[in-house]
Short mmCIF file of C-alpha atoms in Angstrom, two decimals:
data_model
loop_
_atom_site.label_atom_id
_atom_site.label_comp_id
_atom_site.label_asym_id
_atom_site.label_seq_id
_atom_site.Cartn_x
_atom_site.Cartn_y
_atom_site.Cartn_z
CA MET I 1 10.62 -5.53 21.59
CA ALA I 2 7.15 -5.78 23.12
CA THR I 3 5.83 -9.35 23.47
CA TYR I 4 2.17 -10.44 23.40
CA ASP I 5 0.26 -13.63 22.79
CA ILE I 6 -1.66 -11.89 19.98
CA VAL I 7 -0.83 -8.76 18.00
CA ILE I 8 -3.55 -7.27 15.78
CA ALA I 9 -2.52 -4.88 13.01
CA GLY I 10 -5.41 -2.49 12.44
CA GLY I 11 -8.10 -0.93 14.65
CA GLY I 12 -11.13 -1.10 12.35
CA PRO I 13 -14.29 -3.16 12.95
CA SER I 14 -12.72 -6.53 12.13
CA GLY I 15 -9.53 -6.04 14.15
CA LEU I 16 -11.36 -4.65 17.18
CA GLN I 17 -14.02 -7.37 17.02
CA PHE I 18 -11.29 -10.03 16.99
CA ALA I 19 -9.80 -8.35 20.07
CA ARG I 20 -13.19 -8.19 21.82
CA GLU I 21 -13.95 -11.82 21.02
CA VAL I 22 -10.64 -13.25 22.26
CA GLY I 23 -10.35 -10.79 25.15
CA GLN I 24 -13.76 -11.73 26.48
CA ARG I 25 -13.18 -15.48 26.24
CA THR I 26 -9.52 -15.87 27.29
CA GLU I 27 -6.71 -14.44 29.38
CA TYR I 28 -4.30 -14.05 26.47
CA SER I 29 -2.35 -10.81 26.22
CA ILE I 30 -3.52 -8.86 23.18
CA ALA I 31 -2.29 -5.67 21.50
CA VAL I 32 -4.10 -3.71 18.79
CA LEU I 33 -1.87 -1.45 16.66
CA GLU I 34 -3.72 1.39 14.87
CA ALA I 35 -1.98 3.79 12.51
CA ASN I 36 -4.29 6.74 13.23
CA ASN I 37 -3.79 8.84 16.35
CA HIS I 38 -7.32 7.98 17.48
CA LEU I 39 -9.55 5.04 16.62
CA SER I 40 -12.22 7.53 15.57
CA ASP I 41 -9.91 9.01 12.90
CA ASN I 42 -10.58 5.92 10.78
CA ASP I 43 -13.77 7.47 9.38
CA LYS I 44 -14.12 5.90 5.94
CA SER I 45 -17.44 4.09 6.23
CA THR I 46 -21.05 5.10 5.65
CA GLY I 47 -21.93 3.18 8.81
CA GLY I 48 -24.88 1.44 7.17
CA THR I 49 -25.57 -1.97 8.66
CA PHE I 50 -28.20 -4.49 9.71
CA HIS I 51 -29.52 -6.36 12.75
CA GLN I 52 -26.87 -9.09 12.48
CA VAL I 53 -24.30 -6.50 13.61
CA ILE I 54 -26.40 -4.62 16.16
CA ASN I 55 -27.83 -7.69 17.87
CA GLY I 56 -25.13 -10.23 17.06
CA PHE I 57 -22.25 -8.12 18.36
CA ASP I 58 -24.03 -6.25 21.18
CA ILE I 59 -23.75 -2.76 19.72
CA PRO I 60 -25.39 -0.14 21.99
CA ASP I 61 -27.98 2.41 20.91
CA GLU I 62 -25.59 5.23 21.78
CA VAL I 63 -23.56 4.69 18.59
CA VAL I 64 -26.60 4.32 16.30
CA MET I 65 -27.49 7.54 14.50
CA ASP I 66 -30.74 6.26 13.02
CA ALA I 67 -32.77 3.13 12.32
CA SER I 68 -35.47 2.47 9.77
CA SER I 69 -37.74 -0.38 8.71
CA ALA I 70 -37.18 -0.29 4.97
CA VAL I 71 -34.71 0.14 2.12
CA ILE I 72 -35.70 1.95 -1.08
CA PHE I 73 -34.21 0.90 -4.42
CA GLU I 74 -34.46 3.38 -7.28
CA GLY I 75 -33.65 3.35 -10.97
CA PRO I 76 -33.73 6.37 -13.26
CA THR I 77 -37.56 6.36 -13.14
CA ALA I 78 -38.51 3.32 -10.99
CA SER I 79 -38.78 3.02 -7.21
CA GLU I 80 -39.55 0.14 -4.85
CA ARG I 81 -39.65 -0.08 -1.05
CA LEU I 82 -38.35 -3.30 0.52
CA ALA I 83 -39.07 -4.32 4.12
CA ILE I 84 -35.43 -4.60 5.24
CA PRO I 85 -34.78 -3.12 8.72
CA ASN I 86 -31.48 -1.26 8.86
CA TYR I 87 -29.28 0.97 10.99
CA VAL I 88 -26.90 3.86 10.40
CA LEU I 89 -23.93 3.95 12.76
CA ASP I 90 -21.95 6.92 13.98
CA PHE I 91 -18.87 5.18 12.64
CA PRO I 92 -16.20 7.02 14.70
CA ALA I 93 -18.24 6.49 17.90
CA PHE I 94 -18.73 2.86 16.89
CA LEU I 95 -14.96 2.31 16.65
CA GLU I 96 -14.37 4.07 19.96
CA TYR I 97 -16.97 1.81 21.59
CA LEU I 98 -15.36 -1.35 20.19
CA GLY I 99 -11.97 -0.15 21.46
CA GLU I 100 -13.30 0.71 24.92
CA ASP I 101 -15.05 -2.63 25.18
CA ALA I 102 -11.91 -4.49 24.13
CA SER I 103 -9.90 -2.50 26.70
CA ASN I 104 -12.34 -3.58 29.39
CA TYR I 105 -11.30 -7.15 28.62
CA GLY I 106 -7.62 -6.30 29.09
CA VAL I 107 -6.69 -5.56 25.47
CA ASP I 108 -3.95 -2.95 25.00
CA ILE I 109 -4.80 -0.39 22.28
CA TYR I 110 -1.86 1.46 20.73
CA THR I 111 -2.68 4.35 18.39
CA GLY I 112 -0.27 6.28 16.17
CA VAL I 113 1.53 3.01 15.42
CA ARG I 114 1.88 2.15 11.73
CA VAL I 115 2.60 -1.50 10.98
CA GLU I 116 5.18 -1.78 8.19
CA GLU I 117 5.78 -5.49 7.58
CA PRO I 118 5.64 -8.95 9.13
CA ILE I 119 8.56 -10.49 10.99
CA VAL I 120 9.09 -14.00 9.58
CA GLU I 121 11.39 -16.53 11.24
CA ASP I 122 11.90 -20.00 9.74
CA GLY I 123 8.68 -19.70 7.76
CA THR I 124 6.61 -18.55 10.74
CA VAL I 125 5.13 -15.09 11.20
CA SER I 126 6.37 -14.19 14.67
CA GLY I 127 5.58 -10.49 14.93
CA VAL I 128 5.47 -7.15 13.13
CA SER I 129 7.77 -4.20 12.65
CA CYS I 130 6.18 -0.78 12.87
CA GLN I 131 6.78 2.94 13.24
CA ASN I 132 5.48 5.52 15.66
CA SER I 133 6.42 9.06 16.62
CA PHE I 134 9.39 7.68 18.59
CA GLY I 135 10.84 5.74 15.66
CA ASP I 136 10.97 2.08 14.70
CA ASN I 137 9.55 -0.61 16.96
CA MET I 138 8.77 -4.32 16.93
CA PHE I 139 6.07 -6.48 18.50
CA SER I 140 6.44 -10.24 18.79
CA ALA I 141 3.50 -12.61 19.19
CA ASP I 142 2.45 -16.24 19.02
CA LEU I 143 -0.26 -15.12 16.60
CA VAL I 144 -0.46 -12.07 14.34
CA VAL I 145 -3.74 -10.80 12.87
CA ASP I 146 -3.81 -8.68 9.72
CA ALA I 147 -6.79 -6.31 9.96
CA THR I 148 -5.25 -3.43 7.99
CA GLY I 149 -8.14 -3.08 5.55
CA PRO I 150 -7.69 -2.70 1.77
CA ALA I 151 -3.98 -1.94 2.23
CA GLY I 152 -3.43 -5.56 3.31
CA VAL I 153 -0.09 -4.52 4.80
CA LEU I 154 0.86 -8.03 5.88
CA THR I 155 -1.13 -10.21 3.47
CA SER I 156 0.26 -8.34 0.46
CA ARG I 157 3.83 -8.90 1.60
CA LEU I 158 3.12 -12.58 2.24
CA ASP I 159 1.49 -13.00 -1.20
CA MET I 160 -1.69 -14.37 0.37
CA TRP I 161 -3.98 -12.90 -2.30
CA GLU I 162 -3.79 -10.82 -5.48
CA PRO I 163 -5.27 -7.35 -4.96
CA ASP I 164 -4.03 -6.28 -8.40
CA ALA I 165 -6.41 -8.83 -9.96
CA ALA I 166 -9.42 -7.61 -7.96
CA GLN I 167 -12.02 -5.03 -8.88
CA ARG I 168 -11.41 -1.57 -7.51
CA GLY I 169 -13.89 1.11 -6.69
CA ILE I 170 -14.07 4.42 -4.88
CA GLY I 171 -16.72 6.06 -2.77
CA LYS I 172 -17.30 9.48 -1.28
CA GLU I 173 -19.97 10.60 1.15
CA TYR I 174 -21.07 13.92 2.62
CA GLU I 175 -22.61 14.07 6.08
CA VAL I 176 -25.16 16.84 5.82
CA GLU I 177 -27.27 18.98 8.12
CA GLY I 178 -30.54 19.91 6.49
CA HIS I 179 -33.98 18.60 5.68
CA PHE I 180 -34.47 14.99 4.56
CA ASP I 181 -37.98 13.99 3.54
CA CYS I 182 -37.46 10.24 3.66
CA ASP I 183 -37.44 7.75 6.53
CA SER I 184 -35.52 4.92 4.86
CA MET I 185 -32.16 4.02 3.41
CA LEU I 186 -32.21 4.84 -0.30
CA PHE I 187 -30.04 3.35 -3.04
CA ARG I 188 -30.20 4.66 -6.61
CA PHE I 189 -28.90 2.78 -9.65
CA ASP I 190 -28.59 5.52 -12.25
CA HIS I 191 -25.54 6.31 -14.38
CA GLU I 192 -26.43 10.01 -14.37
CA TYR I 193 -25.63 10.19 -10.66
CA ALA I 194 -23.17 7.28 -10.32
CA PRO I 195 -21.78 5.91 -13.59
CA GLY I 196 -20.91 2.26 -13.11
CA GLY I 197 -22.09 2.22 -9.50
CA TYR I 198 -24.82 3.59 -7.25
CA SER I 199 -25.64 6.57 -5.09
CA TRP I 200 -27.26 6.57 -1.66
CA VAL I 201 -28.89 8.67 1.00
CA PHE I 202 -29.14 7.46 4.63
CA PRO I 203 -31.11 9.13 7.42
CA ALA I 204 -28.69 9.90 10.26
CA GLY I 205 -30.76 11.49 13.01
CA GLU I 206 -32.88 14.61 13.25
CA ASP I 207 -32.05 17.00 10.40
CA VAL I 208 -28.96 14.98 9.44
CA PHE I 209 -28.39 12.64 6.51
CA LYS I 210 -25.51 10.99 4.66
CA ALA I 211 -25.36 11.13 0.87
CA GLY I 212 -22.75 9.54 -1.32
CA VAL I 213 -21.65 8.01 -4.58
CA CYS I 214 -19.51 5.01 -5.37
CA TRP I 215 -18.54 3.26 -8.55
CA ILE I 216 -16.49 0.32 -9.78
CA ASP I 217 -13.61 1.62 -11.86
CA ASP I 218 -14.16 -0.75 -14.81
CA PHE I 219 -17.81 0.19 -15.22
CA TYR I 220 -17.26 3.87 -14.47
CA GLU I 221 -14.96 4.07 -17.47
CA ARG I 222 -17.67 2.48 -19.61
CA HIS I 223 -20.59 4.64 -18.48
CA SER I 224 -19.08 8.03 -17.61
CA PRO I 225 -19.53 10.90 -20.11
CA PRO I 226 -16.55 12.17 -22.15
CA GLU I 227 -16.52 15.49 -20.30
CA ASP I 228 -16.57 14.20 -16.76
CA GLY I 229 -16.17 15.79 -13.33
CA SER I 230 -14.71 14.47 -10.10
CA ILE I 231 -16.61 12.22 -7.74
CA ASP I 232 -17.34 15.35 -5.66
CA THR I 233 -19.17 16.75 -8.68
CA TYR I 234 -21.42 13.71 -8.69
CA VAL I 235 -22.08 13.84 -4.94
CA ARG I 236 -22.97 17.53 -5.11
CA ASN I 237 -25.21 16.93 -8.11
CA TRP I 238 -26.96 14.15 -6.17
CA ILE I 239 -27.62 16.19 -3.04
CA GLU I 240 -28.50 19.44 -4.81
CA SER I 241 -30.83 18.13 -7.52
CA ASP I 242 -33.45 16.15 -5.57
CA PRO I 243 -36.37 18.02 -3.94
CA ARG I 244 -36.66 15.42 -1.18
CA TRP I 245 -33.79 16.99 0.73
CA GLU I 246 -32.27 20.37 1.39
CA VAL I 247 -28.66 21.04 2.29
CA GLU I 248 -27.79 23.59 4.95
CA THR I 249 -24.30 22.53 6.00
CA ILE I 250 -21.87 19.82 4.91
CA ARG I 251 -20.40 18.94 8.27
CA ASP I 252 -18.13 16.03 7.35
CA VAL I 253 -16.76 14.14 4.35
CA HIS I 254 -15.89 10.44 4.22
CA ALA I 255 -13.99 8.73 1.40
CA GLY I 256 -12.49 5.33 0.83
CA GLU I 257 -11.65 2.64 -1.67
CA ALA I 258 -13.00 -0.86 -2.11
CA ILE I 259 -11.02 -3.80 -3.42
CA SER I 260 -13.17 -6.86 -4.01
CA ASP I 261 -12.78 -10.25 -5.59
CA ASN I 262 -14.53 -13.57 -5.07
CA SER I 263 -13.16 -13.49 -1.52
CA ILE I 264 -11.87 -17.05 -1.79
CA ASN I 265 -8.39 -16.05 -0.70
CA GLN I 266 -5.71 -17.49 1.54
CA ARG I 267 -6.71 -16.35 5.04
CA ALA I 268 -4.18 -18.21 7.16
CA GLU I 269 -0.43 -18.60 7.23
CA THR I 270 1.75 -20.13 9.90
CA GLY I 271 1.53 -17.65 12.77
CA LEU I 272 -1.03 -15.37 11.10
CA VAL I 273 -4.71 -15.01 10.24
CA ALA I 274 -6.20 -12.20 8.14
CA VAL I 275 -9.66 -10.70 8.61
CA GLY I 276 -11.88 -8.07 7.01
CA ASP I 277 -10.70 -6.22 3.94
CA ALA I 278 -7.09 -7.31 4.41
CA VAL I 279 -8.29 -10.36 2.46
CA SER I 280 -11.25 -8.69 0.72
CA SER I 281 -14.16 -9.78 2.89
CA ILE I 282 -16.26 -6.90 1.50
CA ASN I 283 -19.40 -8.01 -0.28
CA PRO I 284 -18.75 -7.50 -4.01
CA LEU I 285 -22.39 -6.71 -4.90
CA PHE I 286 -23.30 -3.79 -2.60
CA GLY I 287 -19.92 -3.05 -1.03
CA GLU I 288 -21.00 -3.84 2.53
CA GLY I 289 -17.94 -4.21 4.73
CA ILE I 290 -18.85 -3.92 8.43
CA ARG I 291 -20.96 -7.05 8.74
CA PRO I 292 -18.75 -9.48 6.76
CA GLY I 293 -15.61 -8.00 8.34
CA MET I 294 -16.87 -8.63 11.86
CA GLU I 295 -18.16 -12.07 10.90
CA SER I 296 -14.73 -12.97 9.54
CA ALA I 297 -13.19 -11.83 12.83
CA GLU I 298 -15.56 -14.04 14.81
CA MET I 299 -14.74 -17.06 12.64
CA ALA I 300 -11.00 -16.41 12.92
CA ALA I 301 -11.19 -15.95 16.69
CA ASP I 302 -12.88 -19.34 17.17
CA VAL I 303 -10.06 -21.10 15.35
CA ALA I 304 -7.28 -18.94 16.84
CA ILE I 305 -8.33 -19.68 20.42
CA ASP I 306 -8.20 -23.43 19.78
CA ALA I 307 -4.83 -23.10 18.04
CA LEU I 308 -3.29 -21.11 20.90
CA GLU I 309 -4.64 -23.53 23.49
CA THR I 310 -2.90 -26.43 21.74
CA GLY I 311 0.24 -24.40 21.06
CA ASP I 312 -0.07 -25.04 17.33
CA THR I 313 -0.41 -21.94 15.17
CA SER I 314 0.67 -23.63 11.96
CA ARG I 315 -1.25 -23.01 8.77
CA GLU I 316 -2.56 -26.57 9.05
CA SER I 317 -4.15 -25.67 12.36
CA LEU I 318 -5.41 -22.20 11.36
CA VAL I 319 -6.70 -23.16 7.91
CA GLU I 320 -9.99 -24.28 9.45
CA TYR I 321 -10.95 -20.59 9.56
CA GLU I 322 -10.22 -20.20 5.85
CA GLN I 323 -12.24 -23.32 5.06
CA ARG I 324 -15.19 -22.13 7.14
CA TRP I 325 -15.24 -18.75 5.41
CA ASN I 326 -15.13 -20.36 1.98
CA ARG I 327 -17.86 -22.81 2.96
CA GLU I 328 -20.23 -20.21 4.45
CA LYS I 329 -19.38 -17.14 2.36
CA GLY I 330 -17.09 -17.95 -0.53
CA SER I 331 -19.54 -19.50 -2.99
CA LYS I 332 -22.13 -16.81 -2.16
CA TRP I 333 -19.59 -14.02 -2.67
CA LYS I 334 -18.62 -15.57 -6.01
CA MET I 335 -22.26 -15.33 -7.08
CA GLN I 336 -22.48 -11.73 -5.80
CA ARG I 337 -19.45 -10.83 -7.91
CA MET I 338 -21.15 -12.20 -11.02
CA VAL I 339 -24.40 -10.35 -10.27
CA GLY I 340 -22.47 -7.14 -9.59
CA GLU I 341 -20.70 -7.33 -12.95
CA LEU I 342 -24.12 -7.37 -14.59
CA LEU I 343 -25.86 -4.84 -12.34
CA TYR I 344 -23.30 -2.05 -12.68
CA ASP I 345 -23.24 -2.48 -16.44
CA PHE I 346 -27.04 -2.32 -16.91
CA ASP I 347 -28.44 0.32 -19.21
CA ALA I 348 -31.16 2.66 -17.89
CA SER I 349 -33.98 0.37 -18.99
CA GLN I 350 -32.42 -2.61 -17.22
CA GLN I 351 -31.82 -0.55 -14.09
CA ASN I 352 -35.52 0.30 -13.97
CA ARG I 353 -36.61 -3.27 -14.64
CA PHE I 354 -34.24 -4.62 -11.98
CA VAL I 355 -35.68 -2.22 -9.40
CA GLU I 356 -39.24 -3.12 -10.37
CA LYS I 357 -38.45 -6.82 -10.01
CA THR I 358 -37.10 -6.30 -6.48
CA GLY I 359 -40.57 -5.05 -5.58
CA GLU I 360 -41.97 -8.45 -6.60
CA LEU I 361 -39.82 -10.40 -4.13
CA SER I 362 -41.62 -12.38 -1.45
CA ALA I 363 -40.84 -11.82 2.24
CA GLU I 364 -38.62 -14.92 2.19
CA GLN I 365 -36.77 -13.74 -0.91
CA THR I 366 -36.31 -10.28 0.58
CA GLU I 367 -34.73 -11.88 3.65
CA ARG I 368 -32.42 -13.87 1.39
CA LEU I 369 -31.48 -10.67 -0.45
CA GLN I 370 -30.60 -9.01 2.86
CA GLN I 371 -28.32 -11.93 3.73
CA TYR I 372 -26.85 -12.35 0.23
CA GLU I 373 -28.39 -15.81 -0.03
CA LEU I 374 -30.51 -15.45 -3.16
CA THR I 375 -30.85 -18.73 -5.04
CA MET I 376 -30.17 -19.08 -8.74
CA ARG I 377 -33.93 -19.16 -9.28
CA ASP I 378 -34.28 -15.90 -7.31
CA LEU I 379 -31.56 -14.26 -9.37
CA LEU I 380 -33.03 -15.36 -12.68
CA GLY I 381 -36.34 -13.85 -11.59
CA LEU I 382 -34.62 -10.54 -10.84
CA TYR I 383 -32.54 -10.42 -13.98
CA PRO I 384 -33.73 -7.98 -16.70
CA LEU I 385 -32.56 -9.90 -19.75
CA ASN I 386 -30.98 -8.03 -22.62
CA PRO I 387 -29.73 -10.10 -25.60
CA ARG I 388 -26.44 -8.19 -25.67
CA ASP I 389 -25.61 -9.62 -22.24
CA ILE I 390 -24.79 -12.91 -23.95
CA LEU I 391 -21.50 -11.27 -24.92
CA LYS I 392 -20.63 -11.08 -21.21
CA ALA I 393 -20.77 -14.87 -20.77
CA PRO I 394 -16.98 -15.47 -20.99
CA THR I 395 -16.35 -12.82 -18.32
CA LEU I 396 -18.95 -14.31 -16.00
CA LEU I 397 -17.90 -17.91 -16.52
CA ARG I 398 -14.38 -17.20 -15.31
CA HIS I 399 -15.89 -16.74 -11.82
CA VAL I 400 -17.36 -20.26 -11.82
CA TRP I 401 -14.02 -21.95 -11.22
#
């Protein structure tokens, strides 16, 4: 059995950021266990992000494929350009950088190691059991971190949250070589291209762009046509039907699932904290995962360091992380969930009106939109009222408590 002060299950952005944070600030022994054979094999993200990640977590230009000064929102016939600076990451290179940086601080990175379940002794999580090419193995630790993404390998076994009660969605993206006549991130709300969701195109360097589709399962079922194709059919329709871009080669394909709830979940147990999508940190409105995942890791690391220094990794000691997340993000994420349930169920007229209203936002409101901090007054100003939406009130009100 290998023994460390901290064992992190999962080598995505949140797990690696936790390792970087603690490795840089302490001398604790840390192991990251990643199921893929290389960190870069975990290629399930669009890589779209914002300055809070690039500047806040010291991400170098070498892993940024493109940057632009605006985001375009489109409806079936409406279009508005919002002054929101953004970045598109080379996601595999981004993960490799995070791993290399963590290694420079003494963190041990193990790849090809699949975590199977927590080891629990007298009510305390004391390690993990896992498998690799050599067979079964175990790692013991004073603190375990679940960063296994939507699978929630450890949190699901510890009943820390209810993924079966959350909304589920899927996304697929093609990385394309060709011509892209647009210099901004573009999001389209249009059931023709993404029933019950949205489609996107991101610039990704000279003659390269990323185009994809995602939808929330509940709303996809409501808005998809009777004779429906696969999600690949929708992506191909999206990239082949718009004259603003031309496809020469599809050089890569990324796909993943999203599981989102109000994000007010149990994030700490005696001997364990959970970060990123292992406890659904993904934003439920636009599906952004990198930024909130890394922010959750930073919050958890602050509390974990104090807990390890005092030798107390009880839930009572670690719950400060959970409380901070709920205080700073939880109520906002609850509001995003409510807005998302309306947005992805809009008809075409509402989609157009919503887009047009985003163009009326002030600079301050646009900044709040970028940070998911829109006030109730902001949201009411954006909302394209349809009398039939009154029927949705019981569904929305269940998110208030």
